[in-house]
Structure formats: structure tokens, C-alpha cells
Coordinates of C-alpha atoms in Angstrom, one line a residue:
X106 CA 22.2 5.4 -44.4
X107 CA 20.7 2.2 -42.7
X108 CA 18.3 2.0 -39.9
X109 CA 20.5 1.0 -36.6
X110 CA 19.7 -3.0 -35.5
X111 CA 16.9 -3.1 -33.0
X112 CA 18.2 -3.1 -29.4
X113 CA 18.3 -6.2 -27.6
X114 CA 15.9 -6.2 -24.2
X115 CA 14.6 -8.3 -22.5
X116 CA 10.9 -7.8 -22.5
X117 CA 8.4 -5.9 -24.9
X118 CA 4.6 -5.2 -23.6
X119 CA 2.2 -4.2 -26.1
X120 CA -1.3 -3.0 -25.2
X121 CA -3.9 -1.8 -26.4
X122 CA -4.0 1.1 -24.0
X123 CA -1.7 2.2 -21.8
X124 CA -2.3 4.3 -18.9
X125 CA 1.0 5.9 -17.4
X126 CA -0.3 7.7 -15.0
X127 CA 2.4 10.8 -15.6
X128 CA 1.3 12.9 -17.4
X129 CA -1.7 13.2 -15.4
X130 CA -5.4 12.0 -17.3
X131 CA -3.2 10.5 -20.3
X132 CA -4.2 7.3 -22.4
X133 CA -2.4 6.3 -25.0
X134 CA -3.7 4.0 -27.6
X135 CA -2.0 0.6 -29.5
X136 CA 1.4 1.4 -27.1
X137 CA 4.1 -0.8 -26.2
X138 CA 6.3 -0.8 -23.0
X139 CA 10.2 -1.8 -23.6
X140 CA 12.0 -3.4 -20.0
X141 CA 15.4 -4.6 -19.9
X142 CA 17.2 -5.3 -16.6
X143 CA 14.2 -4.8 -14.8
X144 CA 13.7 -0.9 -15.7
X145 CA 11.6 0.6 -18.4
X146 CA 13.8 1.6 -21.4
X147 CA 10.5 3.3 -23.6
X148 CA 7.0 3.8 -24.3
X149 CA 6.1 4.0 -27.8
X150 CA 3.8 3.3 -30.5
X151 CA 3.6 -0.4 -31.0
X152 CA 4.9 0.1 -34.7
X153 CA 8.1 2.1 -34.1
X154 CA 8.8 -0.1 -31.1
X155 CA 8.7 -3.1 -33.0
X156 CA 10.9 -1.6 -35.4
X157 CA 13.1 -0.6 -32.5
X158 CA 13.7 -3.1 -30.0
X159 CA 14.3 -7.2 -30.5
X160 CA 12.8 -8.7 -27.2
X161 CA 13.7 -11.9 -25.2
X162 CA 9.8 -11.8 -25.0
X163 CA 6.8 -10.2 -26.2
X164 CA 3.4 -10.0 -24.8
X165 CA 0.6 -9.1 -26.3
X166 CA -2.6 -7.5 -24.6
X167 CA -4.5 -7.4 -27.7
X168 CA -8.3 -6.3 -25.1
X169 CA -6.3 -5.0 -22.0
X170 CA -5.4 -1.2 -20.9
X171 CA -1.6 -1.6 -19.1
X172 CA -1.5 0.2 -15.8
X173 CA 1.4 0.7 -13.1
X174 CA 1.1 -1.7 -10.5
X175 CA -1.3 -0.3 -7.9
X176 CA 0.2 0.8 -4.5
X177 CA -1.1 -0.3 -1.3
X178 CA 0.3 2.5 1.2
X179 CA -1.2 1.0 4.4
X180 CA -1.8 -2.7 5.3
X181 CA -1.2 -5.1 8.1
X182 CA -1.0 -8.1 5.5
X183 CA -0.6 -10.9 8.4
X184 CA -4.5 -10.1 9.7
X185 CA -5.1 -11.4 6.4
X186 CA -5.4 -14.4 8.6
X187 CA -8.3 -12.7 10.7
X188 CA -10.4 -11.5 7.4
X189 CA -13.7 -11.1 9.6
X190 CA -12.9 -12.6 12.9
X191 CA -14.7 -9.7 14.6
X192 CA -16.7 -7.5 12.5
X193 CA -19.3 -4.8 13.1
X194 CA -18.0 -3.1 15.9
X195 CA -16.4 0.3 16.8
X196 CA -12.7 0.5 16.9
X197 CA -11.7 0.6 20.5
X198 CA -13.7 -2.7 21.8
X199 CA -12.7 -4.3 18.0
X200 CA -8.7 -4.2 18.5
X201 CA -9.2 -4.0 22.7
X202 CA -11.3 -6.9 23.2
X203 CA -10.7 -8.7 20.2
X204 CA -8.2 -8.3 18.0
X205 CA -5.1 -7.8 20.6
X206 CA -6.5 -11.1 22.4
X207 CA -6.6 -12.9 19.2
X208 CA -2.7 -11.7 18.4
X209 CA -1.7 -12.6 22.2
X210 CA -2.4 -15.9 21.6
X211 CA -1.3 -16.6 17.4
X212 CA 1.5 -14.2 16.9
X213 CA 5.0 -15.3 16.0
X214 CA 7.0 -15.9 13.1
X215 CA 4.8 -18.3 11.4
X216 CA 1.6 -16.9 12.0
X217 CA 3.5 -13.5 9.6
X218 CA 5.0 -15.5 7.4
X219 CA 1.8 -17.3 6.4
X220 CA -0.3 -14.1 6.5
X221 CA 2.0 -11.8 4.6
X222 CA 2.0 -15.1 1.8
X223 CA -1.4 -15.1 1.8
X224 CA -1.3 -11.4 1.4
X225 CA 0.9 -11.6 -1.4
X226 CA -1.1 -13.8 -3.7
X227 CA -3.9 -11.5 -2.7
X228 CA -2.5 -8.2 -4.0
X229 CA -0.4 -9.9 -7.5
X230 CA -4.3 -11.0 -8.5
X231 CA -5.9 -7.5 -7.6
X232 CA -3.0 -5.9 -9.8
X233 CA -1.0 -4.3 -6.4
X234 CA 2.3 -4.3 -6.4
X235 CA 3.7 -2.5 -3.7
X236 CA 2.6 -2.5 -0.3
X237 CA 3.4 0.0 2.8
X238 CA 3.6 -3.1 5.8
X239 CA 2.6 -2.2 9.9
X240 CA 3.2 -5.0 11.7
X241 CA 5.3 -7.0 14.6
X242 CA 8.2 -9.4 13.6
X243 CA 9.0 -7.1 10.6
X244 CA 12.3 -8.8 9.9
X245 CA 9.5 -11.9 9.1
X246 CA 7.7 -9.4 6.7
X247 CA 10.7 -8.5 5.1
X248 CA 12.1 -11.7 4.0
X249 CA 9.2 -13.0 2.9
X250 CA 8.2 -9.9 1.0
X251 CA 12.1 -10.7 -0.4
X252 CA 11.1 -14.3 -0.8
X253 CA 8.1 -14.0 -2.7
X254 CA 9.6 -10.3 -4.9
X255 CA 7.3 -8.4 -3.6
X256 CA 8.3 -4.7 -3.0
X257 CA 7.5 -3.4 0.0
X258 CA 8.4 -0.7 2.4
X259 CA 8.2 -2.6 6.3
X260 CA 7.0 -0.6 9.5
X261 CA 8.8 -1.3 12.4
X262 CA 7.1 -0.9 15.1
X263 CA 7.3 1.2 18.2
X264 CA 4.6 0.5 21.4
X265 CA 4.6 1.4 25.1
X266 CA 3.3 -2.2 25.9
X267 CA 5.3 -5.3 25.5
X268 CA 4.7 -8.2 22.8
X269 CA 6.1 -11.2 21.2
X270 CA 8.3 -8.9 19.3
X271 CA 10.1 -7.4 21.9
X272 CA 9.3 -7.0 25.7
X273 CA 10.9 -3.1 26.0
X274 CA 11.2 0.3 24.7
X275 CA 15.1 -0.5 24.0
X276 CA 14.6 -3.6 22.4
X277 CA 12.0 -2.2 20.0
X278 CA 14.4 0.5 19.1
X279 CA 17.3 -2.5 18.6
X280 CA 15.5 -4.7 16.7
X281 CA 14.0 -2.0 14.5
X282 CA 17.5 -1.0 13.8
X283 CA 19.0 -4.1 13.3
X284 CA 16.0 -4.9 10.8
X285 CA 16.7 -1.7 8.8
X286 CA 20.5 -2.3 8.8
X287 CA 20.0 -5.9 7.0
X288 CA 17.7 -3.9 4.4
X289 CA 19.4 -0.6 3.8
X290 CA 20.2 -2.1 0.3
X291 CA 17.5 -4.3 -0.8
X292 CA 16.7 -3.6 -4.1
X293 CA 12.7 -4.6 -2.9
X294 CA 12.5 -4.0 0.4
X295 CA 13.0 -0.5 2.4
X296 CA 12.2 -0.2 5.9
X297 CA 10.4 3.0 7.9
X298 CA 9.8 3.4 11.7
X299 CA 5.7 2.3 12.6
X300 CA 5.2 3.7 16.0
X301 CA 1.3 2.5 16.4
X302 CA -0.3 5.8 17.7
X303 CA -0.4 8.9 19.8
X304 CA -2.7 6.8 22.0
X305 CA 0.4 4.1 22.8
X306 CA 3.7 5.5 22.0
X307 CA 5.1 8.0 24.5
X308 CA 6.1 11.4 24.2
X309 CA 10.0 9.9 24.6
X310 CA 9.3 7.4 22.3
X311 CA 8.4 9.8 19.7
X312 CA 11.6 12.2 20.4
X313 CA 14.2 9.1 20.0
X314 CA 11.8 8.5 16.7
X315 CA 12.7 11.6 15.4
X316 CA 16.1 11.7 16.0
X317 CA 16.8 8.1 13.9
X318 CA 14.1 9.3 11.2
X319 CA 16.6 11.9 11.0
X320 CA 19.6 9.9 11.4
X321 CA 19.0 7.3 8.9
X322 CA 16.9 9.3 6.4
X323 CA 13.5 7.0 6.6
X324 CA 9.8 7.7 6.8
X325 CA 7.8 7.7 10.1
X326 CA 4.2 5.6 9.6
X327 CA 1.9 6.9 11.8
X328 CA -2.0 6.3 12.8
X329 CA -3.2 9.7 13.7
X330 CA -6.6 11.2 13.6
X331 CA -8.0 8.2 13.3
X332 CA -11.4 8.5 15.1
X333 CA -12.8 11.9 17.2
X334 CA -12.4 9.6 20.8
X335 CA -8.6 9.5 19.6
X336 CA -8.7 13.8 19.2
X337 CA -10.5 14.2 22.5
X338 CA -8.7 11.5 24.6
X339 CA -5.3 13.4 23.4
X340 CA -6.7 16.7 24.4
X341 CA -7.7 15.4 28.1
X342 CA -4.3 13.4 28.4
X343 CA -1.8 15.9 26.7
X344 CA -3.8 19.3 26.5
X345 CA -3.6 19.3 22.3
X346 CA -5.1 17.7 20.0
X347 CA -2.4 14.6 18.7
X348 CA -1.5 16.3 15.6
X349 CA -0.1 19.1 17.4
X350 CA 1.6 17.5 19.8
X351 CA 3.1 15.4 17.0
X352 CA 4.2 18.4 16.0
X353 CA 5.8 19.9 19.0
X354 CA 8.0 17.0 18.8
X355 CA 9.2 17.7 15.5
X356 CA 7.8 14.7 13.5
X357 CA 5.5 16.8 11.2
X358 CA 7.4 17.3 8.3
X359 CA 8.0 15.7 4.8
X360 CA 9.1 12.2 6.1
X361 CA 5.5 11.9 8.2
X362 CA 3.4 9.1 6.7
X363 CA 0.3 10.1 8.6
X364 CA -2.8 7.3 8.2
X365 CA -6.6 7.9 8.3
X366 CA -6.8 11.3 9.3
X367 CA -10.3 12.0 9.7
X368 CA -10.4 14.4 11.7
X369 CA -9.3 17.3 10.6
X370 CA -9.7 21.3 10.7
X371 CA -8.4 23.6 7.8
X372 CA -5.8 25.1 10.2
X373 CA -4.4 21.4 10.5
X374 CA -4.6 20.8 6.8
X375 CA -2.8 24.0 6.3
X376 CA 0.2 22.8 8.6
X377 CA 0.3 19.9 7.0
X378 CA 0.7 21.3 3.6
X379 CA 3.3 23.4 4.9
X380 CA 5.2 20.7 6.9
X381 CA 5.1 18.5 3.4
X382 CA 3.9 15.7 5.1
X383 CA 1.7 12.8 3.3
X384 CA -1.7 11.3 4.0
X385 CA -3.2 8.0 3.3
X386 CA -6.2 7.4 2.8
X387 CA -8.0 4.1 4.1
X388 CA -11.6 5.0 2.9
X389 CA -13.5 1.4 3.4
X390 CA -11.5 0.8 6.6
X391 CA -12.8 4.5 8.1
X392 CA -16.1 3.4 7.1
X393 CA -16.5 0.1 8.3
X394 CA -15.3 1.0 11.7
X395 CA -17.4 4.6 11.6
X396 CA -14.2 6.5 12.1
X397 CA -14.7 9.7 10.2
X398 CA -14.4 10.6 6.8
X399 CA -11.1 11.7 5.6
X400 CA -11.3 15.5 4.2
X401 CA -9.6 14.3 0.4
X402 CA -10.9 17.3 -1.5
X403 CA -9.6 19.3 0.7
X404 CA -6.4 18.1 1.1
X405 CA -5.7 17.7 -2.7
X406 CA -6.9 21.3 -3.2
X407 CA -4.1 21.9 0.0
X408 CA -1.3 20.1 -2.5
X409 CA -0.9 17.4 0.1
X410 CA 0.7 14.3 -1.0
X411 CA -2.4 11.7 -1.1
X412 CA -2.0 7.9 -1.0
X413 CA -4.6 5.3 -0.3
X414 CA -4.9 2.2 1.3
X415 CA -6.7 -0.8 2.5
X416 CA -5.8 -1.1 6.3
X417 CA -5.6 -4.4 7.1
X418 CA -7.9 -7.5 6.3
X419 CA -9.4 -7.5 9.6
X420 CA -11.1 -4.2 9.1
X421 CA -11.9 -3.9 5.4
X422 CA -12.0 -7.0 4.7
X423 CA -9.8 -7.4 1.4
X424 CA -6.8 -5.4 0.0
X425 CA -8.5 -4.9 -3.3
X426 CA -7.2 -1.5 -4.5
X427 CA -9.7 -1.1 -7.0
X428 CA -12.9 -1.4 -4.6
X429 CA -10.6 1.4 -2.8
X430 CA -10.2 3.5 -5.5
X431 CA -13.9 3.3 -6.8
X432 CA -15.0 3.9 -2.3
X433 CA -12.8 6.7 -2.2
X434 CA -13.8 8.3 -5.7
X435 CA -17.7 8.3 -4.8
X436 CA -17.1 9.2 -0.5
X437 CA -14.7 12.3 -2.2
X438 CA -18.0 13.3 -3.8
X439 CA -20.3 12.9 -0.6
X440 CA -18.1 14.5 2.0
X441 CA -17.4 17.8 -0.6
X442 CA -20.9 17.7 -1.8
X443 CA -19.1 18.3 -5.1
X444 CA -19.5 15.6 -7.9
X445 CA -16.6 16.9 -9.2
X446 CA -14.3 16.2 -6.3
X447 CA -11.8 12.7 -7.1
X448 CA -12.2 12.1 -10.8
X449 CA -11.5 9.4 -11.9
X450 CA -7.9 10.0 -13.4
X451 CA -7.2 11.4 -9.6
X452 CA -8.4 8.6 -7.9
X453 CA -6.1 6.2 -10.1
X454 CA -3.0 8.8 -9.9
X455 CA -4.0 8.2 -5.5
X456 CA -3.5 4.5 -6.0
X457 CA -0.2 4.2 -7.7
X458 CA 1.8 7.3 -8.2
X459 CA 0.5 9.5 -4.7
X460 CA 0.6 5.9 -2.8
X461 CA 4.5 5.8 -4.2
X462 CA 5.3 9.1 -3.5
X463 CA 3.6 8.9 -0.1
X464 CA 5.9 5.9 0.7
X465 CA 8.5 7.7 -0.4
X466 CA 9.3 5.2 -3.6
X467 CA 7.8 7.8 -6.5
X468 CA 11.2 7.8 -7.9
X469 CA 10.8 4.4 -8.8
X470 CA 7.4 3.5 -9.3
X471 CA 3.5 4.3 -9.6
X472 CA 3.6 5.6 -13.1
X473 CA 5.1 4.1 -16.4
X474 CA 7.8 6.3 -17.7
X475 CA 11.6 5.6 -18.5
X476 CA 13.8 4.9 -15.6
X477 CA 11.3 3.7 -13.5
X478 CA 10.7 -0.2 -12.4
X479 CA 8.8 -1.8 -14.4
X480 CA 5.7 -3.2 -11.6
X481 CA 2.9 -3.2 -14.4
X482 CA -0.6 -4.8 -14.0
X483 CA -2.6 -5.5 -17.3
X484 CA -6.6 -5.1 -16.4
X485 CA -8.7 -7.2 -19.6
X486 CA -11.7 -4.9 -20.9
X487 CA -13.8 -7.3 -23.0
X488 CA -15.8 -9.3 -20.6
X489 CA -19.3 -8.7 -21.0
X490 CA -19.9 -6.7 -18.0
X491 CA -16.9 -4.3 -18.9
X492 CA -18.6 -2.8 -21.9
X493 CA -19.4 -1.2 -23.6
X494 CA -16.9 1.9 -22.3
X495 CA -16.6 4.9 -23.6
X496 CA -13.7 6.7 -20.9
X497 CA -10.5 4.8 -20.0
X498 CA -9.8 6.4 -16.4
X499 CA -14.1 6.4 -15.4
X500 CA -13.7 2.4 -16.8
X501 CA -10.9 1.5 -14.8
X502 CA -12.2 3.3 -11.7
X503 CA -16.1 3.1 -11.1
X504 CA -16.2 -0.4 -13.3
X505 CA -12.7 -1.6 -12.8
X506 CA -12.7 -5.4 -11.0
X507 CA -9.6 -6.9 -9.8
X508 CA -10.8 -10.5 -11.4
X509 CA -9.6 -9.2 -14.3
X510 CA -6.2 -8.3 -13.9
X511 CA -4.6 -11.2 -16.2
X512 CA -0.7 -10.0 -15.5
X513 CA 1.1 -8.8 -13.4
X514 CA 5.0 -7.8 -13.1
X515 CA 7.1 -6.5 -10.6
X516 CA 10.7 -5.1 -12.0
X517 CA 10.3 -7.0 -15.1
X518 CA 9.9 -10.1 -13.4
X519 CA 6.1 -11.7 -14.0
X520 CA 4.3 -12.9 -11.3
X521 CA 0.9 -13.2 -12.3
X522 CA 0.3 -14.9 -15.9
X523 CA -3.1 -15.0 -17.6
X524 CA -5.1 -14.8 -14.0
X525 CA -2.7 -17.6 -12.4
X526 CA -0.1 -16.9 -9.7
X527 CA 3.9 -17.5 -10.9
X528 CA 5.6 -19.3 -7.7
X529 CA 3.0 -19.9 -5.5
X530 CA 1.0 -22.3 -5.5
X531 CA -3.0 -21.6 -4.5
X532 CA -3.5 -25.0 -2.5
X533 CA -0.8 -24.8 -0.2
X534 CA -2.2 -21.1 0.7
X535 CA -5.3 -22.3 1.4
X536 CA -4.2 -25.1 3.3
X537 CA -2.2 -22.9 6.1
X538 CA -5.3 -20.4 5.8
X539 CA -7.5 -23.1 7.2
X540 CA -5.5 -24.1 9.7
X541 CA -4.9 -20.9 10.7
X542 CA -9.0 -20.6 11.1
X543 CA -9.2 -23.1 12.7
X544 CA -6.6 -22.0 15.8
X545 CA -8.2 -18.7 15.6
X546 CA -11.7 -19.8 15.7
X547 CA -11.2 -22.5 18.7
X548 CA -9.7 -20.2 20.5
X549 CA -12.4 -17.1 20.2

């Protein structure tokens, strides 16, 4: 009996190592990865997949390990426009006294538009593929995430003061819901509420929260915990700690995206866990700003859903996921006083498959395994300063640069090509950047 014809698909990756991620710590050598339609139909051997599938294209990574894209669960990609307008200062005087009056006077549609793009090309040549957006005008975000194919799950945010997004508490809550009603099929984009903080959302804001969270079945992206001022202002003003009083309105449980989260005791960790709500973890961001240090070992060890992130370019001051990885990886170490604590394989599984799952997108991505969307990066291994290496996961994680991510897809579709971007072009980036500067910096 003959062998069936190979299977017609559109695209056929094969690497030298691919890393899926699921199963956890696995590497598998001289694989290929077989997309069609956008979606991952196999992972085998390169030989039996060659014999198996006749490809539109094939790629060939003959020195690169194939990765899922890395996921970015916490940015505010249009302060990519204010990458070190204000550095080296604590939080409240750095978004108080500088980074609110810098937004007063540049925000609007094309100040988010040009600072999401720039973003974008950001995170396709650090290998990210996904982000987790917090910002004003998210129906901006959204269509230029949709422009560019970028896939993205867009805050929309809720604050007790006005802005140029809206000027009330109704009209946040209508614009966020027409925003998520334009999205609610978008194969790319998803959309999740982004009140700012305990420290500027109110108590009703947070109960009408609830009730659409429920309502509509999204996520709720909060900053909590963020710094000890922000745990003992809460206690003065509302008599708990903000965790709990999160809680007491009914918005810890498994659709709580909670961000930063410093400061934490084991009894919080513990409801938490129980609540199944998710953590990211912004580890250079904390640091920079002298926050805290997020208890990760703990909450791992807890079985807390743990994603990471960048924060925003105007406190980090990049949104290169594998600096991230490789910060949050060594602080694990420090603040458990346990070498042991983040190995590599779980600091990688933190930036793609925990980020996704956090986001509430680990059905579809942040590991490479049949079904899911194929948002791939390729990371080359034969520079001269990448070897020799002897341990895939250690490699990609305490050695791992973004300038050597070659490709990049996102559902198939390539979007980053031997190092250069695929539809968008570098110079007219930096043009708006620079102008952008140069509002921002004659106006300090």
C-alpha cells in the first residue's frame, strides 16, 4: 500500500532546536513546525515532516532554536515616546510631577498611534509577539495593533480624574464599551477593563467594574501592590490594605490581572491562589523605580498564574523580554536566597506560556503545540558571543539577546525576516520619534 501524498500547507519551519515550551523544560533537536491557515498543524522530526507535508514555503533555521513568540503581559507602548524623559526618581514625583504633565500636554490620537508603532517594531525585533496594552485612547491602540497584526489584548481604562479620553466616569464606562463591542471578534485584538489603581479609581468605580467583567466575560488589569506608600496610603484612606478591599468588592478572582505586586504577605498570596487570580511580574520596572521586589518563588510554589512584563518605556526603559526574563531569573534568586528559585526553563515558560495564560490567551498561544497560532520567534545561536553553550533553556535565558532574533511570525504571517522589519519601514519611525522628542523635550 502507498504512502498517502504529502499534505498541502502553507508554511514549513525547520530548526535546529525547537523549544515548545509545553511540555515544560523540553528541547527538541533537528524539528520542524507545519502552519497552514495561520494555526500549527505538527511538530515533528524534520525527516518525517518533509516526507509528510508539501509547503507553500520552507524556512530553514539551519543555527537557530524556534521559540513561541514571547508575551509582553504589561506595557504602555505609547510612552515608548518618553523612553527616559524622567528618570531616576521614585514613583509618585515621576508620574505626579512629570509624567502626567508631559501626557497633559502630547496625548491624543497621534501621539498613540505613533508610540504604539514604534512599540510594535520594537517588540517584532526582540521576538514578542503579544502584548497586554494600559493606556488612554484604546480604540487608537486597537486599530493600530489591527493595522500593524500585532496581537494584543487593549486596557480600557477607568480613572477618577478627567483626560483627553474622556472627561467623566460615564463616559469612560461608554467608550470602554463601545471599544470592546467593535473588538468582541477580532481575531488579534481582545479588549479587558484597565482601571489605573486602588489609589484613583473609586470604590463605585470598581463595583460597576465588576459587574461588566462579569457581564461580558473579560479580564480586569489592575496596578496593585505596587510600592509600600500605595499599602499604607490605602490602609489610612480605606482601613485595609488595597488587596483586600479589592477583594471586598468582589474583583479577586480568576479574571484579576493584578500588576507588580510587591508587597505582599503569605496570607495574601494564599487568597490569591485561592481566588485564581494572575500576577505579572514587571521586575526591571520595580527596580528602577525602588518599588519592592515581587515575592515570584513564592508565588509559583502557591500555583499562581505568573506572567511578566516590561511596564512601559518610561520606566524600564525598553520592552526587551529577554533582559526581563534574564532580571527576573537572577532577582528570583536574591529575594528567595535560593539559587534554585526561577530556572531557566521557568523563567522562559513566565514569558510566553504564564504571560498568555495570565492574559487569558493560553488557549491560543505561548507554547508551540497543535491548534495553537503559530506567533513564533527564531533566536540565531552561532554568533561568537553565544557560544559555546552547552544548555538550551540557561542559553536562551542568562545569554539570550534580542539582536538576534532573525524571524519572527505572528499567525503564520512573517513579520520580521532575517533581522529586518516586514511592513514597516525603520526611517519613517524614526522620523515621528524625533519629532515627537523634540515636542516633549521643548516643552519639559
Amino acid at each position: 500500500m502507498s504512502a498517502p501524498p504529502p499534505a498541502a500547507i502553507d508554511l514549513l519551519i525547520e530548526a535546529a532546536w525547537v523549544v515548545p515550551v509545553e511540555p515544560h523544560g523540553a528541547v527538541l533537536e533537528r524539528h520542524a513546525v507545519a502552519v497552514d491557515a495561520g494555526v500549527i498543524v505538527a511538530v515533528q522530526p524534520v525527516e518525517p515532516a518533509r516526507r509528510s507535508f508539501a509547503p507553500r514555503e520552507r524556512v530553514t533555521l539551519a543555527h537557530h532554536v524556534l521559540l513561541p513568540g514571547l508575551v509582553n503581559a504589561h506595557v504602555h507602548n505609547p510612552m515608548t515616546l518618553m523612553r527616559g524623559l524622567a528618570d531616576d526618581l521614585p514613583l509618585k514625583e515621576w508620574l505626579e510631577s512629570h509624567i502626567w504633565p508631559a501626557e497633559a500636554r502630547a496625548i491624543g490620537p497621534e501621539f498613540v498611534r505613533d508610540g504604539v508603532e514604534l512599540a510594535v517594531a520594537e517588540m517584532l525585533r526582540g521576538g514578542t509577539t503579544a502584548c497586554s496594552e494600559n493606556y488612554f485612547f484604546p480604540d487608537v491602540c486597537a486599530s493600530t495593533y489591527r493595522r500593524l497584526g500585532f496581537r494584543a489584548l487593549v486596557g480600557l481604562p477607568v480613572i477618577e480624574f478627567p483626560s483627553a479620553w474622556a472627561r467623566s466616569r460615564d463616559e469612560y464606562f461608554d467608550k470602554a464599551t463601545a471599544v470592546h463591542d467593535d473588538y468582541r471578534r477580532d481575531p488579534l485584538v481582545r479588549t479587558c477593563f484597565a482601571p489605573h489603581a486602588p489609589y484613583t479609581v473609586s470604590d463605585a468605580s470598581f463595583e460597576r467594574i465588576r459587574m461588566l467583567s462579569d457581564q461580558l466575560d473579560v479580564p480586569v488589569h489592575l496596578h496593585l501592590h505596587e510600592t509600600a506608600g500605595e499599602c499604607d496610603d490605602g490602609r489610612r484612606e480605606h482601613g485595609v490594605r488595597p488587596l483586600q478591599r479589592i477583594q471586598g468588592l468582589g474583583l479577586l478572582n480568576d479574571r484579576l490581572i493584578a500588576v507588580h505586586m510587591t508587597q505582599l504577605g503569605d496570607a495574601e498570596i494564599k487568597n490569591c491562589a485561592r481566588a485564581g487570580a494572575s500576577i505579572v511580574h514587571c521586575p526591571e520596572s520595580n527596580l528602577k523605580l525602588a518599588s519592592g521586589f515581587c515575592p515570584v518563588a513564592k508565588l509559583v510554589a502557591a500555583g499562581i498564574t505568573v506572567g511578566l512584563g516590561t511596564d512601559g518605556c518610561a520606566s524600564n526603559n525598553d520592552l526587551d523580554m529577554f533582559g526581563e526574563m534574564r532580571t527576573a531569573a537572577l532577582l528570583a534568586k536574591g529575594v528567595a536566597g535560593d539559587p534554585r528559585a526561577l530556572d531557566a526553563p521557568s523563567a522562559l515558560r513566565m514569558a510566553t506560556l504564564g504571560s498568555a495564560r495570565a492574559m487569558g490567551i493560553g488557549d491560543r498561544v505561548g507554547s508551540i503545540e497543535p491548534g495553537k497560532q503559530a506567533d513564533l520567534a527564531a533566536l540565531r545561536l552561532d554568533a561568537v558571543d553565544s557560544m559555546p553553550f552547552y544548555h538550551l533553556a540557561s542559553q536562551i535565558v542568562y545569554a539570550g539577546n534580542r539582536r538576534d532574533v532573525s524571524d519572527v511570525w505572528i499567525g503564520g504571517r512573517r513579520r520580521l525576516r532575517d533581522g529586518a522589519l516586514v511592513d514597516l519601514d525603520p526611517d519613517a519611525l524614526r522620523a515621528k520619534a524625533a519629532r515627537w522628542q523634540c515636542f516633549l523635550a521643548g516643552n519639559a
